[in-house]
XYZ file of C-alpha atoms in Angstrom:
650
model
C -46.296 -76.316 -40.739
C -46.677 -79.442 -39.290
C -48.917 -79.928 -36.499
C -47.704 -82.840 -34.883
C -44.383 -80.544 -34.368
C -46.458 -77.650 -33.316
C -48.171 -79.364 -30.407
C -44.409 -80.661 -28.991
C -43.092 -78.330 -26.277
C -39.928 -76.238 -27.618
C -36.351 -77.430 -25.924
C -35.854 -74.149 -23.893
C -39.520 -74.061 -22.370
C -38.564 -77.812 -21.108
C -35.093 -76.655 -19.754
C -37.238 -73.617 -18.155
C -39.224 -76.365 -16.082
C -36.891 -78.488 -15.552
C -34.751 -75.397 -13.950
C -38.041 -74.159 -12.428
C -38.814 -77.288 -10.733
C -35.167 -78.159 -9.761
C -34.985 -74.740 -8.322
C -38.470 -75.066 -6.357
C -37.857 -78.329 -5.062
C -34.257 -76.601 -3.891
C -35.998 -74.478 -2.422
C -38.532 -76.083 -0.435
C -35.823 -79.029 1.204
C -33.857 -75.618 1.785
C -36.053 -73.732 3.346
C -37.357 -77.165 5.118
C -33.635 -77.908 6.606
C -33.094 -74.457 7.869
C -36.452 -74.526 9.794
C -35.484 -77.853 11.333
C -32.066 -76.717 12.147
C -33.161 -73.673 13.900
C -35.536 -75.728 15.996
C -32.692 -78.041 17.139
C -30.619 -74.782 17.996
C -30.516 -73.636 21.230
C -31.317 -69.468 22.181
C -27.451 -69.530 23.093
C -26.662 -71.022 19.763
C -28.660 -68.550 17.764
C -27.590 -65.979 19.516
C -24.093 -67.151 18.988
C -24.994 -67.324 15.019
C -26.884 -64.016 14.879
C -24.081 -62.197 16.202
C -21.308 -63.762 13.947
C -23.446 -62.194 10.947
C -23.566 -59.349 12.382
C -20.064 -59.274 13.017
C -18.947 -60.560 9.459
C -21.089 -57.500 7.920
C -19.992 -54.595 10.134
C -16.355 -56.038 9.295
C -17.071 -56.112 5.408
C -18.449 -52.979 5.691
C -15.174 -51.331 7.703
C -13.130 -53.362 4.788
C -15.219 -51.225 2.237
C -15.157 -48.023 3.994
C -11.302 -48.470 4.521
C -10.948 -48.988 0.562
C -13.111 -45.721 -0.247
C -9.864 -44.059 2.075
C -7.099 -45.672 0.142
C -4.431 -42.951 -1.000
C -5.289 -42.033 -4.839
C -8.001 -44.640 -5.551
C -9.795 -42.926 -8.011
C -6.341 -41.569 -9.237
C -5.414 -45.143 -9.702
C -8.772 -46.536 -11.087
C -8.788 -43.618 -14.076
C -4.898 -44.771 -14.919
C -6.046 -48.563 -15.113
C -8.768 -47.766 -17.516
C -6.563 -45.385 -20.031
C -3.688 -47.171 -19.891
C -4.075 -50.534 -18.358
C -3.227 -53.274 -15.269
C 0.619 -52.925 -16.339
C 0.825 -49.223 -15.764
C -1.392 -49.492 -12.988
C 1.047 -51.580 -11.296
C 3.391 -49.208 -11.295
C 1.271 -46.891 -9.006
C 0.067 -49.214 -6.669
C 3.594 -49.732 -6.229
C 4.656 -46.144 -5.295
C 1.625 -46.031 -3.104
C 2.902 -48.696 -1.319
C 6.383 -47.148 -0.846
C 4.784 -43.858 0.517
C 3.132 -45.578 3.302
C 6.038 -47.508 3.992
C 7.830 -44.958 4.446
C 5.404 -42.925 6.124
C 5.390 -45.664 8.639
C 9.051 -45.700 9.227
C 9.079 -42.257 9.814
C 6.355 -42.672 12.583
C 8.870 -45.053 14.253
C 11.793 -42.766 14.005
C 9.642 -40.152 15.426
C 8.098 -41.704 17.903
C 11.189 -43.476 19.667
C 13.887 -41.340 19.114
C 13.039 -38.042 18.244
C 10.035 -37.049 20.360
C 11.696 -38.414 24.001
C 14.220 -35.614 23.246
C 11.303 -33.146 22.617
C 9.518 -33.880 25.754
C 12.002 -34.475 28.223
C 12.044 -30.999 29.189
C 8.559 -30.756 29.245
C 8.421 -33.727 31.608
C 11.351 -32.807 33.812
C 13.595 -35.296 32.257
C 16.991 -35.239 32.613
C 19.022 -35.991 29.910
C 22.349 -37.479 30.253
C 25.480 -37.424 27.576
C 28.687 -38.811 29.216
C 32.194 -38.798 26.965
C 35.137 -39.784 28.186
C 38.826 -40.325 26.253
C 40.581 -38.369 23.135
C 38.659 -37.570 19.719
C 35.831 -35.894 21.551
C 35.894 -32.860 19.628
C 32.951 -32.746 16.575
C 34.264 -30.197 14.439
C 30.646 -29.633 12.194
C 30.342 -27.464 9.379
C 27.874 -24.830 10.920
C 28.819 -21.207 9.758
C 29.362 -18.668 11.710
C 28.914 -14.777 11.211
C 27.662 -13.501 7.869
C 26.040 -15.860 5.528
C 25.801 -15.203 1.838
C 22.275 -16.502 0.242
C 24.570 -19.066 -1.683
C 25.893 -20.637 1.118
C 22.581 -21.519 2.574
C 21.017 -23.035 -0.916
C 24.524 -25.010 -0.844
C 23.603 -26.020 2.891
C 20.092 -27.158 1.643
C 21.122 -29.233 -1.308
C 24.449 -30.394 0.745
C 22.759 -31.182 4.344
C 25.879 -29.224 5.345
C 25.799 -25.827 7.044
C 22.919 -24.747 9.623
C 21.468 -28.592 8.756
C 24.261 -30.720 9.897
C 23.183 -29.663 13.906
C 19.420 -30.259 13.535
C 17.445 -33.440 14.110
C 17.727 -34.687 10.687
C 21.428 -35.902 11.085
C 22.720 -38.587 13.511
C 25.146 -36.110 15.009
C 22.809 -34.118 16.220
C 21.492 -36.590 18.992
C 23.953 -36.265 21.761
C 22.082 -38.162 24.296
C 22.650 -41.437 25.803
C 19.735 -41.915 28.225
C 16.986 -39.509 29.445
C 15.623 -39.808 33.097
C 12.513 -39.260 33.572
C 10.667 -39.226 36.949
C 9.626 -43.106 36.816
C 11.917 -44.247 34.106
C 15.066 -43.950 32.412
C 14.996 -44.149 28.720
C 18.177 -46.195 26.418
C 17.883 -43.947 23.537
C 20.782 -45.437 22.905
C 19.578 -49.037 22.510
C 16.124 -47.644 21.510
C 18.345 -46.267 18.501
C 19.438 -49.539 17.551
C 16.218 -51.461 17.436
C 14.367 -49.122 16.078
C 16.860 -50.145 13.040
C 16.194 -53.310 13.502
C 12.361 -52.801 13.766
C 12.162 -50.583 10.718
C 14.423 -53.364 8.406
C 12.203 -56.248 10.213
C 9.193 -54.564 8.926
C 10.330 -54.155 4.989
C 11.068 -57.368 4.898
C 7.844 -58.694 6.689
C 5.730 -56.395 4.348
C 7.479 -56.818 1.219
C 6.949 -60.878 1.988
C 3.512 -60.417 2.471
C 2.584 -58.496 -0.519
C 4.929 -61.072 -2.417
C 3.118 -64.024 -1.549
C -0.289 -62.490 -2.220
C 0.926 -61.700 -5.913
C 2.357 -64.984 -5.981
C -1.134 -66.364 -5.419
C -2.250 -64.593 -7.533
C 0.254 -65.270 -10.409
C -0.407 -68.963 -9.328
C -4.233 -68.428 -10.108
C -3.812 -66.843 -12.987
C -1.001 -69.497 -14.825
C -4.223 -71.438 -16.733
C -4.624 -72.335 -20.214
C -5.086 -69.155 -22.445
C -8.291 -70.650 -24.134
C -9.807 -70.316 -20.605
C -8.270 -66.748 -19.636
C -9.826 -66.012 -22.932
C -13.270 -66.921 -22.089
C -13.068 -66.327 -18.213
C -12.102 -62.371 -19.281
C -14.883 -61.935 -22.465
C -17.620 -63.763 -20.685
C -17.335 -63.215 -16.840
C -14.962 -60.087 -17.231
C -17.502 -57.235 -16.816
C -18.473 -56.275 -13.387
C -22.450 -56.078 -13.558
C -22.580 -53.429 -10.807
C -20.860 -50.989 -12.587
C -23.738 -47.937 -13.222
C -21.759 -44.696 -14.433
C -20.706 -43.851 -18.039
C -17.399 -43.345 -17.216
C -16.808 -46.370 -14.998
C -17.885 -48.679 -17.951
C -15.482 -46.735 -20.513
C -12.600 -47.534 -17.873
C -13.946 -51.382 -17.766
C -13.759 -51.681 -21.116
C -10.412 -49.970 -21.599
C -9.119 -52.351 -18.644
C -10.345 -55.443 -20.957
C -9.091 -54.729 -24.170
C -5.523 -53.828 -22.676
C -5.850 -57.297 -21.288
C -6.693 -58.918 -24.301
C -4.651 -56.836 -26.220
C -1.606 -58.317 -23.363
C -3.004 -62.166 -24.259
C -3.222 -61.805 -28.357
C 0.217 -60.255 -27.747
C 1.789 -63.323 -25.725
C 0.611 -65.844 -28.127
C 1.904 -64.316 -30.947
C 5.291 -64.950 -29.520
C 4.818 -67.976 -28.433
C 4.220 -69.399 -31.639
C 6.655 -66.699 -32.979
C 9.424 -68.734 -30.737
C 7.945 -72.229 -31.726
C 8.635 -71.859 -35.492
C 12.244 -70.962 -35.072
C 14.857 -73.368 -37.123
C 17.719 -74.663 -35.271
C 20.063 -72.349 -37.215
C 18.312 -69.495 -36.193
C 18.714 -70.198 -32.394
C 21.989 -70.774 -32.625
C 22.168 -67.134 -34.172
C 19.973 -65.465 -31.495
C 22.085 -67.164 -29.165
C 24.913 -65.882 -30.377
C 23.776 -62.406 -30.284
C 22.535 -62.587 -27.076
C 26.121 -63.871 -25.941
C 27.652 -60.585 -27.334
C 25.523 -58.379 -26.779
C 25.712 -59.817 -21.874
C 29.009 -59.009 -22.760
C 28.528 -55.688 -23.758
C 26.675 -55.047 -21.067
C 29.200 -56.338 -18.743
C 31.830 -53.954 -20.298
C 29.717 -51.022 -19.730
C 29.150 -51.981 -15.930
C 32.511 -52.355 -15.359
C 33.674 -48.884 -16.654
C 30.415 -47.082 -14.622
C 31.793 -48.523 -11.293
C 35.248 -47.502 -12.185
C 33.751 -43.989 -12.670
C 31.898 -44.175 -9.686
C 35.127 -45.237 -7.420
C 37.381 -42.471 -8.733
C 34.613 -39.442 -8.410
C 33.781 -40.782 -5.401
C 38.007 -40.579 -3.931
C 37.887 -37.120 -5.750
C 35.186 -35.192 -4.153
C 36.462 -36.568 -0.671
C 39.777 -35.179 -1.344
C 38.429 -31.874 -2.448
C 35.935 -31.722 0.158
C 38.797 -32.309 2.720
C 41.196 -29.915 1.151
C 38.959 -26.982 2.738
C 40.078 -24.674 -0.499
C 36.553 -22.967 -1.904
C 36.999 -21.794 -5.384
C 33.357 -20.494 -6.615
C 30.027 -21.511 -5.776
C 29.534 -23.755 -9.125
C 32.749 -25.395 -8.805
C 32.206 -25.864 -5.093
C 28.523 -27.014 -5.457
C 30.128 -29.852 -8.556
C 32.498 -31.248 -6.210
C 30.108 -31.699 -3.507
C 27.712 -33.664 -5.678
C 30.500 -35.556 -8.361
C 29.833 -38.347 -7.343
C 25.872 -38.252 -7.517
C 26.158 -36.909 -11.143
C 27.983 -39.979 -12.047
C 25.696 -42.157 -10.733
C 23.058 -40.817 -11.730
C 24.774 -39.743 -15.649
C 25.260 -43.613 -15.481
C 22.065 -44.631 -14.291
C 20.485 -42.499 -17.141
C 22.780 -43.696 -20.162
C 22.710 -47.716 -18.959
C 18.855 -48.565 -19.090
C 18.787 -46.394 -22.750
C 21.928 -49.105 -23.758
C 20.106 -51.536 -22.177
C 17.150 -50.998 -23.548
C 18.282 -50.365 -27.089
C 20.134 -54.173 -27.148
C 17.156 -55.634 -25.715
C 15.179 -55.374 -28.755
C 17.789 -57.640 -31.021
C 17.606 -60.404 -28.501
C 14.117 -61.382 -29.302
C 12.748 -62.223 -25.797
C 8.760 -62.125 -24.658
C 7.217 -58.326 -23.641
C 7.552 -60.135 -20.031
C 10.844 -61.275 -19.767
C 12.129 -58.086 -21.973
C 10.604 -56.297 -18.412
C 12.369 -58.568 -16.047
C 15.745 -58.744 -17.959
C 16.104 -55.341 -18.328
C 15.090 -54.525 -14.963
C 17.511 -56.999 -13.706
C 20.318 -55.629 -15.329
C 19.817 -52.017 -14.507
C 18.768 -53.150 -10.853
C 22.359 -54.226 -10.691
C 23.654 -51.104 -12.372
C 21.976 -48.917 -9.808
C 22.250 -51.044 -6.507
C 26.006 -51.665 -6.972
C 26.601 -48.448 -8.029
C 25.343 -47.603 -4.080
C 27.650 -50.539 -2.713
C 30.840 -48.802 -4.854
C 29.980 -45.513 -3.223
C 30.073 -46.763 0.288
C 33.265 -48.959 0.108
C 34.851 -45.920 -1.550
C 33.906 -43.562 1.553
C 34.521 -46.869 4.120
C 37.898 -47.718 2.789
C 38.736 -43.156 3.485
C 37.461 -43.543 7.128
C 38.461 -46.542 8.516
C 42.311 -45.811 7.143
C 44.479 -43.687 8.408
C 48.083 -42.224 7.851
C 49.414 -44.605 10.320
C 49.031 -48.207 10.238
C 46.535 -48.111 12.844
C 44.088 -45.374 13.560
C 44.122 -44.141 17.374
C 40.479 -43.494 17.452
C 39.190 -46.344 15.962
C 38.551 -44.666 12.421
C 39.747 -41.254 10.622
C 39.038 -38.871 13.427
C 41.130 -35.756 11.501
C 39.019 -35.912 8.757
C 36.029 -37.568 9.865
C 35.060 -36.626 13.556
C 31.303 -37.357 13.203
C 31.812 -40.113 10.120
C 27.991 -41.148 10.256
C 26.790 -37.994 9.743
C 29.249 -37.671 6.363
C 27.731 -40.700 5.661
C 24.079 -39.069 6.282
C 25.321 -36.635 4.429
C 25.866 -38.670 1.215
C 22.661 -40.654 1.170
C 20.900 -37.020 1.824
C 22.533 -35.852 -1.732
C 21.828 -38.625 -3.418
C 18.167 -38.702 -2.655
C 17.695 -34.864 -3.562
C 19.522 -34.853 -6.695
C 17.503 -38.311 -7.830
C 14.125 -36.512 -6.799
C 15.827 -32.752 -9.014
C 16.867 -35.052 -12.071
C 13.256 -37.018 -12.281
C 11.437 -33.965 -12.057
C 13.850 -31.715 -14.613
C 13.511 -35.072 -16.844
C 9.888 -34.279 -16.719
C 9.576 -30.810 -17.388
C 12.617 -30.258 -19.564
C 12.622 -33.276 -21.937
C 9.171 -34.927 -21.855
C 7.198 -32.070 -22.097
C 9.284 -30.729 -24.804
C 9.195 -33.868 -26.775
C 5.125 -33.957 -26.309
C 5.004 -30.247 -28.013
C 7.834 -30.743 -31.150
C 5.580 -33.953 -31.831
C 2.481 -32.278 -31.719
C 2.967 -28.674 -33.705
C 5.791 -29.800 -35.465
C 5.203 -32.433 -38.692
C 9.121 -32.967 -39.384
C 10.916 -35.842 -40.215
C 12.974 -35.710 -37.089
C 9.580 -35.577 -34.726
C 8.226 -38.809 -36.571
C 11.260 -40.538 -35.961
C 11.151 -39.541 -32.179
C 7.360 -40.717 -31.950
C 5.396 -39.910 -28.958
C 6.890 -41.158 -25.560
C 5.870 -44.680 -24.118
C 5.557 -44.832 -20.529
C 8.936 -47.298 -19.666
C 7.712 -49.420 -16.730
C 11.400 -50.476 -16.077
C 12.737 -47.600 -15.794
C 9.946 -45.847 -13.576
C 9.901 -48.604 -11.386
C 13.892 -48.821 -11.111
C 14.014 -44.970 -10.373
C 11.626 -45.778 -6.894
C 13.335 -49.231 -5.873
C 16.922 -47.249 -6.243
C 15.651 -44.248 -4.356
C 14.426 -46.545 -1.716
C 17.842 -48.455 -0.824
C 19.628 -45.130 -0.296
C 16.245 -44.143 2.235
C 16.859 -47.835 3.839
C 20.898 -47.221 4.161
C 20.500 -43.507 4.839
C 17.393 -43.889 7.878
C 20.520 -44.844 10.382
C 22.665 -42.120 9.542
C 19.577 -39.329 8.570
C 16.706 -40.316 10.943
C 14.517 -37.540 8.862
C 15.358 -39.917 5.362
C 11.770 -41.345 5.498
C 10.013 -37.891 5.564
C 11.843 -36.712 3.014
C 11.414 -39.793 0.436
C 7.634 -39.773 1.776
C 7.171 -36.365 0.509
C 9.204 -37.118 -2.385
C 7.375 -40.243 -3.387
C 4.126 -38.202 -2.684
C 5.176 -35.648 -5.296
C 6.551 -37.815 -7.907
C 2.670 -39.562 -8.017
C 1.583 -36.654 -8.982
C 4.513 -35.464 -11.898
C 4.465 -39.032 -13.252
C 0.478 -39.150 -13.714
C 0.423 -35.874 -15.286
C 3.457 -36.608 -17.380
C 1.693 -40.258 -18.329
C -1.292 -38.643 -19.116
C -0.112 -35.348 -21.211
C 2.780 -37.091 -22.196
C 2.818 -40.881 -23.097
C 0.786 -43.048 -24.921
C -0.235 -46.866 -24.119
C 2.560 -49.100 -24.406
C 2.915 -50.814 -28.404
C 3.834 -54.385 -26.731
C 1.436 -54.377 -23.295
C 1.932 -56.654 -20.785
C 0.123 -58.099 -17.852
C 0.056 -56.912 -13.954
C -0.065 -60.157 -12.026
C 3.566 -61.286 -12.596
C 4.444 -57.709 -13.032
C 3.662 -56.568 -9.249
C 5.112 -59.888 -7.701
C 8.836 -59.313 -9.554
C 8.611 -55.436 -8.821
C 8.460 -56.319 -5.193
C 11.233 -59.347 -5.365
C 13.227 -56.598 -6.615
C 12.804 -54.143 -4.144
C 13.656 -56.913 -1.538
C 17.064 -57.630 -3.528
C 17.173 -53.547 -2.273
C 16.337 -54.238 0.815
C 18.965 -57.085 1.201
C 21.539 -54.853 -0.235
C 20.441 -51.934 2.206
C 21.008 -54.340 5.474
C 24.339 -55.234 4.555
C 26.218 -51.749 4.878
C 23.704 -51.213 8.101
C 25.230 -54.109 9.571
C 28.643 -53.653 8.750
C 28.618 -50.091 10.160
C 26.766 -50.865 13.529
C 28.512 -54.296 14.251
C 32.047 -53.941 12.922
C 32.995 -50.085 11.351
C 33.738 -48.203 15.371
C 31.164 -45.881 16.251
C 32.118 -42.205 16.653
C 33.261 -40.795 19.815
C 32.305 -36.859 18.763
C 28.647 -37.484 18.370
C 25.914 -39.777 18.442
C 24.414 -41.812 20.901
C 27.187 -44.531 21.133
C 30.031 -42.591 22.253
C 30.546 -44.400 24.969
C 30.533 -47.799 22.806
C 33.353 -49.133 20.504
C 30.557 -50.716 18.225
C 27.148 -49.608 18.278
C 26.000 -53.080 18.838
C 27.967 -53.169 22.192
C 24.970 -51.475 23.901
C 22.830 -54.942 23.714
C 25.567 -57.061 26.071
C 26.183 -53.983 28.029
C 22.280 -53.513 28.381
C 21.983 -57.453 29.249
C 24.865 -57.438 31.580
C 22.525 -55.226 33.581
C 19.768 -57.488 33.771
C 19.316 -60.501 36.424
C 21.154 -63.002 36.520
C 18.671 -65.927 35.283
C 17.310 -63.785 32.747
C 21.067 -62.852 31.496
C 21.856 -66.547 31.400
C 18.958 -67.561 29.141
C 19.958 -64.496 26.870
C 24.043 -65.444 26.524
C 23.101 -69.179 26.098
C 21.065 -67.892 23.382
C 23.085 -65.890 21.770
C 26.131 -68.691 21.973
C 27.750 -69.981 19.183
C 26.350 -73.469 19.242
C 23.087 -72.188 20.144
C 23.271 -69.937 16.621
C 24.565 -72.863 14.633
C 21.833 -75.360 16.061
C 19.348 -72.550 15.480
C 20.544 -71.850 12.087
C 20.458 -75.267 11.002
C 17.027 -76.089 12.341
C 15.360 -72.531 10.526
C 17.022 -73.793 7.253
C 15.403 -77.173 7.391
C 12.274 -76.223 8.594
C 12.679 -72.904 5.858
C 12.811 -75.745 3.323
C 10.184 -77.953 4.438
C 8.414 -75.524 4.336
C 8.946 -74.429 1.177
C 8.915 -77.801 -0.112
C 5.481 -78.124 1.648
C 3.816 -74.880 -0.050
C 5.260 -76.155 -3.560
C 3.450 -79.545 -2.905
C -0.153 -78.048 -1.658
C 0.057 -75.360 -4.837
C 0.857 -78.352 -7.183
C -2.103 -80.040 -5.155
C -4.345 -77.544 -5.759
C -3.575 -76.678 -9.105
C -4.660 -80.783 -10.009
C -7.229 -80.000 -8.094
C -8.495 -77.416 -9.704
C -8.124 -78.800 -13.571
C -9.883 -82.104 -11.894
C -12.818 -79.540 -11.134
C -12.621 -78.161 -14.314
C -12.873 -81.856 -16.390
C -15.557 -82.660 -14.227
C -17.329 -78.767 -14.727
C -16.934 -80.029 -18.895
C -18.409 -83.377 -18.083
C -21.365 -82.367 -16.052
C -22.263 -79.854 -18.881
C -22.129 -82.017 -21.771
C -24.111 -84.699 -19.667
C -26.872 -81.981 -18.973
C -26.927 -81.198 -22.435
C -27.498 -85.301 -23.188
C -30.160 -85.608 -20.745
C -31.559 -83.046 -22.231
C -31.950 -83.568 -25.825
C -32.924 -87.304 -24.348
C -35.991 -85.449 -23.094
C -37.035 -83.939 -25.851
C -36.329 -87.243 -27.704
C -38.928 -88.988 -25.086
C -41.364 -86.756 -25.288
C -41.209 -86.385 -29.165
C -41.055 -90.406 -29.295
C -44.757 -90.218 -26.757
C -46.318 -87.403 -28.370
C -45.708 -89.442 -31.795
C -47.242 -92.371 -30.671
C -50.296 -90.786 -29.302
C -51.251 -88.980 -32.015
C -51.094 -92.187 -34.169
């Protein structure tokens, strides 16, 4: 060896002083400024500065305590490791919906249901005035001897000894209750409770939406850095048990697996010819039509089983038990036969219109979104256009008293089916024909079970079964204040039969695809639900004339009436303010100053996440520049001191 080389200091033991004494002299002016600073601060001021830390760590530890108490977690955590973020989306989705709903259900409870149940515990007096004709609520509670049929008919129906129970708007014959100090509006308590419960979708669906825009936003980088940012700052250092690090690493490769995947198409899409996009385009043109076609026809189906089961339903003739039970629920088999045969057809064309894993997802959700939801919309204009007409020209009562005396609890009624039947046909799916598939594949070696393959878990689809079930539970609330319970216990149950079923059942997904766009579409999907849900709630409280059998707004042509009949009441400056408000030019001005400022808005947020983004690929140059210039200065160093050392020893 040489020893004028040996006696030179080796390049990491001078980047270990130069760190060392960086890091000391850090240190010291640190250390230094803080001492000064606390000097200059006054006992009030550190006082003032104490007790923010102390407030900032009892908060972060209430934040962690809170997230040890989240519904599922560790349910949720061993699903992201064996299967991935995509899957995992899925979840955190339907845990979302269950507290929703949960929620919803508190505010039914609380502001309609439980002043009935303690009025006469707290000497209220509750008051039901009805004046006029159609007065008379003939319900379908049977009398005398019941056959055990008749009441599991009742159950899946909501007819029978349910119809008069607190789970149907019927039931709630009371306008106010009069309590010693107070006198209670159920029925305008009714009505925005509605409102509240819709508000409060929206406002939470928003909120989630913009966090997963954020952090789609963060995450839309170039895939050279997601590729470094996940294999060499991925792992999460405080991870100690065995099996948390074999869920890590699961999480990582799916993620990687997702990246490798989205490339490949990519450049998959950038070495097409122009002749062969003009014959995918082609195809794809066919193939919307197709789809198209088979929409049309469902709805068709959907309007005439609909008309059917109201005429047989009205005829009063009972022919057996099956037959009777059919043509209560005909027209929740067809929606739901159609629902099950359009994402398969869906599905099935997707594949031979060559689109990425992630817009396969969205496109396919998007048409059977529209499948499902309209389906809804057909059902309720087909039961609409049977009450509001009549056998004359105009109906006496406002609506079809003869055969519908209490027409929002029919309508209760309906959205009660259709959430029952869609929680019997998910779970029979999963016991009769997953299961079933899992055990021919697995003792059987056939031809036939290699062509079936074991079942992928079809995020679509899952995720379309909850958002569907959740419009009828938005519709149905007004008409079946006990809808939220129900669909909470539902959702809670379904958690429980789709993990097993994913677990026992399913294997990872062959194309895998990402979470972050994933949860921010599934939730501007479910607010396309919740947009379609406010529109039949509207029409039916502001323009479809509330019952005068039952209900709380007998007394009302339109259940909206009770807000100017409630404001009438008020004083006189107060009622003022209120009708000026609620004028026409007041609503125009109004509406045309929220859509500006809407858009400025929106413009605004565009601008600042465009800002940022340059901001952050500035930081990033810059990150590239200071490293390479550290790694100048430092080979200059070694230069130097190779250079002095040289000339020393000669």
């Amino acid at each position: 060896t040489n020893p004028l080389l040996d006696e030179l200091p080796s390049y990491q033991s001078l980047l270990y002083r130069r760190k060392s004494s960086a890091g000391g002299s850090r240190q010291r002016s640190s250390s230094r400024a803080r001492l000064e600073k606390a000097q200059e601060l006054s006992s009030w001021e550190q006082w003032r500065q104490s007790s923010r830390k102390h407030l900032k760590r009892l908060r972060d530890y209430g934040q962690e305590r809170l997230s040890s108490l989240k519904l599922w977690r560790g349910d949720i955590h061993l699903i992201e490791g064996m299967f991935g973020t995509g899957i995992l989306s899925y979840f955190s989705f339907l845990r979302f919906l269950v507290t929703l709903n949960f929620i919803i259900f508190l505010l039914m409870f609380s502001f309609i249901m439980l002043p009935i149940i303690i009025a006469p515990h707290l000497s209220g007096n509750i008051t039901y005035n009805q004046s006029g004709e159609c007065t008379v609520y003939s319900s379908g509670v049977r009398q005398g001897l019941v056959n055990y049929h008749k009441y599991i008919t009742d159950l899946l129906s909501g007819e029978g000894f349910l119809e008069q129970t607190y789970l149907f708007y019927g039931y709630y014959k009371v306008d106010k209750i009069h309590f010693p100090h107070i006198t209670y509006n159920l029925a305008l308590a009714y009505l925005l409770v509605t409102i509240g419960y819709l508000f409060l979708s929206l406002i939470w669906i928003v909120k989630r939406s913009a966090t997963g825009f954020k952090h789609n936003l963060i995450q839309d980088e170039d895939r050279f850095q997601s590729f470094c940012n996940k294999i060499f700052a991925g792992w999460d250092f405080c991870i100690t048990g065995d099996n948390a690090v074999k869920l890590k690493k699961k999480s990582l490769l799916c993620e990687l697996k997702t990246d490798l995947e989205e490339e490949k198409i990519k450049q998959k899409i950038a070495d097409r010819t122009r002749g062969e996009k003009c014959r995918l385009y082609f195809i794809r043109l066919i193939l919307n039509l197709f789809a198209v076609g088979v929409l049309a026809a469902c709805f068709y189906c959907i309007y005439l089983a609909t008309s059917f089961s109201q005429k047989a339903q009205m005829s009063n003739k009972k022919v057996s038990f099956i037959v009777d039970l059919i043509n209560e629920y005909l027209p929740s088999i067809v929606i739901t036969f159609a629902n099950f045969i359009t994402p398969v057809l869906f599905s099935f064309i997707i594949n031979f219109e060559d689109y990425s894993p992630a817009f396969e997802i969205r496109f396919t959700l998007m048409r059977c979104v529209f499948m499902r939801l309209t389906s809804i919309g057909v059902l309720l204009f087909s039961l609409w256009s049977r009450i509001t007409k009549c056998k004359e020209e105009t109906c006496a009562c406002g609506y079809n008293y003869e055969q519908y005396s209490c027409w929002e609890t029919h309508v209760g009624q309906e959205m009660y089916k259709l959430t029952i039947f869609d929680f019997i046909v998910i779970v029979s799916v999963t016991i009769f024909v997953e299961f079933p598939r899992k055990l021919i594949i697995t003792h059987n070696k056939s031809a036939m079970s290699k062509w079936l393959g074991q079942q992928e878990f079809s995020i679509p689809q899952n995720v379309l079964e909850i958002v569907y079930g959740q419009t009828i539970c938005w519709i149905g609330t007004f008409y079946c204040p006990l809808l939220p319970a129900i669909c909470t216990i539902k959702y809670f149950f379904i958690f429980y039969v789709k993990k097993v079923s994913l677990i026992k059942n399913c294997r990872p997904a062959t194309r895998p695809f990402r979470a972050s766009s994933s949860n921010f579409f599934f939730l501007g999907v479910l607010l396309i639900g919740l947009a379609l849900a406010c529109v039949p709630v509207i029409v039916s409280i502001a323009q479809i004339n509330s019952s005068r059998a039952c209900g709380p707004f007998v007394n009302y042509t339109t259940s909206w009436e009770v807000v100017p009949t409630v404001v009438s009441q008020l004083p006189s400056g107060i009622r003022t303010l209120l009708w000026s408000l609620s004028s026409e030019a007041f609503a125009i001005s109004f509406f045309v100053l929220t859509w500006f400022v809407f858009h400025l808005a929106m413009f605004y947020v565009i601008a600042l996440a465009g800002a940022h983004k340059r901001v952050i690929n500035e930081l990033r140059e810059k990150l590239e520049m200071v490293g390479l210039l550290r790694l100048y200065n430092d080979n200059l160093v070694f230069l130097f001191v190779f250079f002095f050392k040289t000339v020393e020893l000669l």
